[in-house]
C-alpha atoms as a printed R data frame, in Angstrom:
   type eleno elety resid chain resno      x      y       z
1  ATOM     1    CA   MET     A     1 81.956 37.049 145.469
2  ATOM     2    CA   PRO     A     2 81.993 40.052 143.094
3  ATOM     3    CA   LYS     A     3 82.540 43.598 144.233
4  ATOM     4    CA   MET     A     4 79.495 45.761 144.924
5  ATOM     5    CA   LYS     A     5 79.136 48.734 142.593
6  ATOM     6    CA   THR     A     6 78.443 52.237 143.882
7  ATOM     7    CA   ASN     A     7 75.217 53.762 142.572
8  ATOM     8    CA   SER     A     8 76.629 56.280 140.086
9  ATOM     9    CA   ALA     A     9 73.535 58.512 140.146
10 ATOM    10    CA   ALA     A    10 73.831 58.861 143.933
11 ATOM    11    CA   SER     A    11 77.573 59.501 143.776
12 ATOM    12    CA   LYS     A    12 76.989 62.461 141.445
13 ATOM    13    CA   ARG     A    13 74.507 64.032 143.855
14 ATOM    14    CA   ALA     A    14 75.952 63.406 147.312
15 ATOM    15    CA   ARG     A    15 79.228 62.706 149.080
16 ATOM    16    CA   ILE     A    16 80.255 61.315 152.447
17 ATOM    17    CA   THR     A    17 82.445 63.462 154.685
18 ATOM    18    CA   GLY     A    18 85.295 62.118 156.757
19 ATOM    19    CA   SER     A    19 83.102 62.069 159.848
20 ATOM    20    CA   GLY     A    20 80.373 60.124 158.040
21 ATOM    21    CA   LYS     A    21 77.882 62.893 157.283
22 ATOM    22    CA   VAL     A    22 76.130 62.956 153.912
23 ATOM    23    CA   MET     A    23 76.548 66.245 152.044
24 ATOM    24    CA   GLN     A    24 74.262 67.164 149.188
25 ATOM    25    CA   ALA     A    25 74.735 69.909 146.604
26 ATOM    26    CA   GLY     A    26 71.786 72.258 146.438
27 ATOM    27    CA   SER     A    27 69.346 72.223 143.545
28 ATOM    28    CA   ALA     A    28 68.367 75.104 141.231
29 ATOM    29    CA   MET     A    29 71.958 75.991 140.304
30 ATOM    30    CA   ARG     A    30 72.061 74.413 136.824
31 ATOM    31    CA   HIS     A    31 70.452 77.076 134.634
32 ATOM    32    CA   ASN     A    32 68.619 80.434 134.607
33 ATOM    33    CA   LEU     A    33 71.252 81.893 136.909
34 ATOM    34    CA   GLU     A    34 71.079 85.363 135.362
35 ATOM    35    CA   HIS     A    35 67.527 85.727 136.704
36 ATOM    36    CA   LYS     A    36 68.528 84.893 140.280
37 ATOM    37    CA   SER     A    37 69.973 87.516 142.576
38 ATOM    38    CA   ALA     A    38 73.568 87.255 143.757
39 ATOM    39    CA   ARG     A    39 72.332 86.709 147.301
40 ATOM    40    CA   LYS     A    40 70.160 83.765 146.226
41 ATOM    41    CA   ARG     A    41 72.984 82.256 144.173
42 ATOM    42    CA   ARG     A    42 75.338 82.433 147.179
43 ATOM    43    CA   THR     A    43 72.879 80.640 149.442
44 ATOM    44    CA   LEU     A    44 72.026 77.998 146.829
45 ATOM    45    CA   SER     A    45 75.676 77.214 146.149
46 ATOM    46    CA   ALA     A    46 76.267 76.053 149.730
47 ATOM    47    CA   ASP     A    47 76.155 72.304 150.375
48 ATOM    48    CA   ALA     A    48 73.596 70.941 152.826
49 ATOM    49    CA   VAL     A    49 73.872 68.088 155.323
50 ATOM    50    CA   LEU     A    50 71.264 65.373 154.836
51 ATOM    51    CA   ARG     A    51 69.675 63.877 157.935
52 ATOM    52    CA   GLY     A    52 67.457 60.991 158.895
53 ATOM    53    CA   GLY     A    53 66.080 58.568 156.355
54 ATOM    54    CA   GLN     A    54 67.582 60.302 153.336
55 ATOM    55    CA   ALA     A    55 71.085 60.011 154.763
56 ATOM    56    CA   LYS     A    56 70.531 56.365 155.654
57 ATOM    57    CA   LYS     A    57 69.335 55.533 152.132
58 ATOM    58    CA   LEU     A    58 72.271 57.337 150.505
59 ATOM    59    CA   HIS     A    59 74.729 55.510 152.767
60 ATOM    60    CA   GLN     A    60 73.344 52.255 151.348
61 ATOM    61    CA   LEU     A    61 73.583 53.484 147.758
62 ATOM    62    CA   LEU     A    62 77.132 54.763 148.240
63 ATOM    63    CA   GLN     A    63 78.149 51.718 150.353
64 ATOM    64    CA   LYS     A    64 80.236 53.596 152.881
């Protein structure tokens, strides 16, 4: 039986921690950063933990 491939789009957007949580990089940090305040940029740069159905779906896509 062939190996299962990881969904590459999902792997670019989320990662699995050692304890099994799904971490997601925040949105709105790709462009127009000069218009955002430093305080907003700091809060947006922090990763967030996904919960519930979103985490379950990403576990399937990442096959962990």
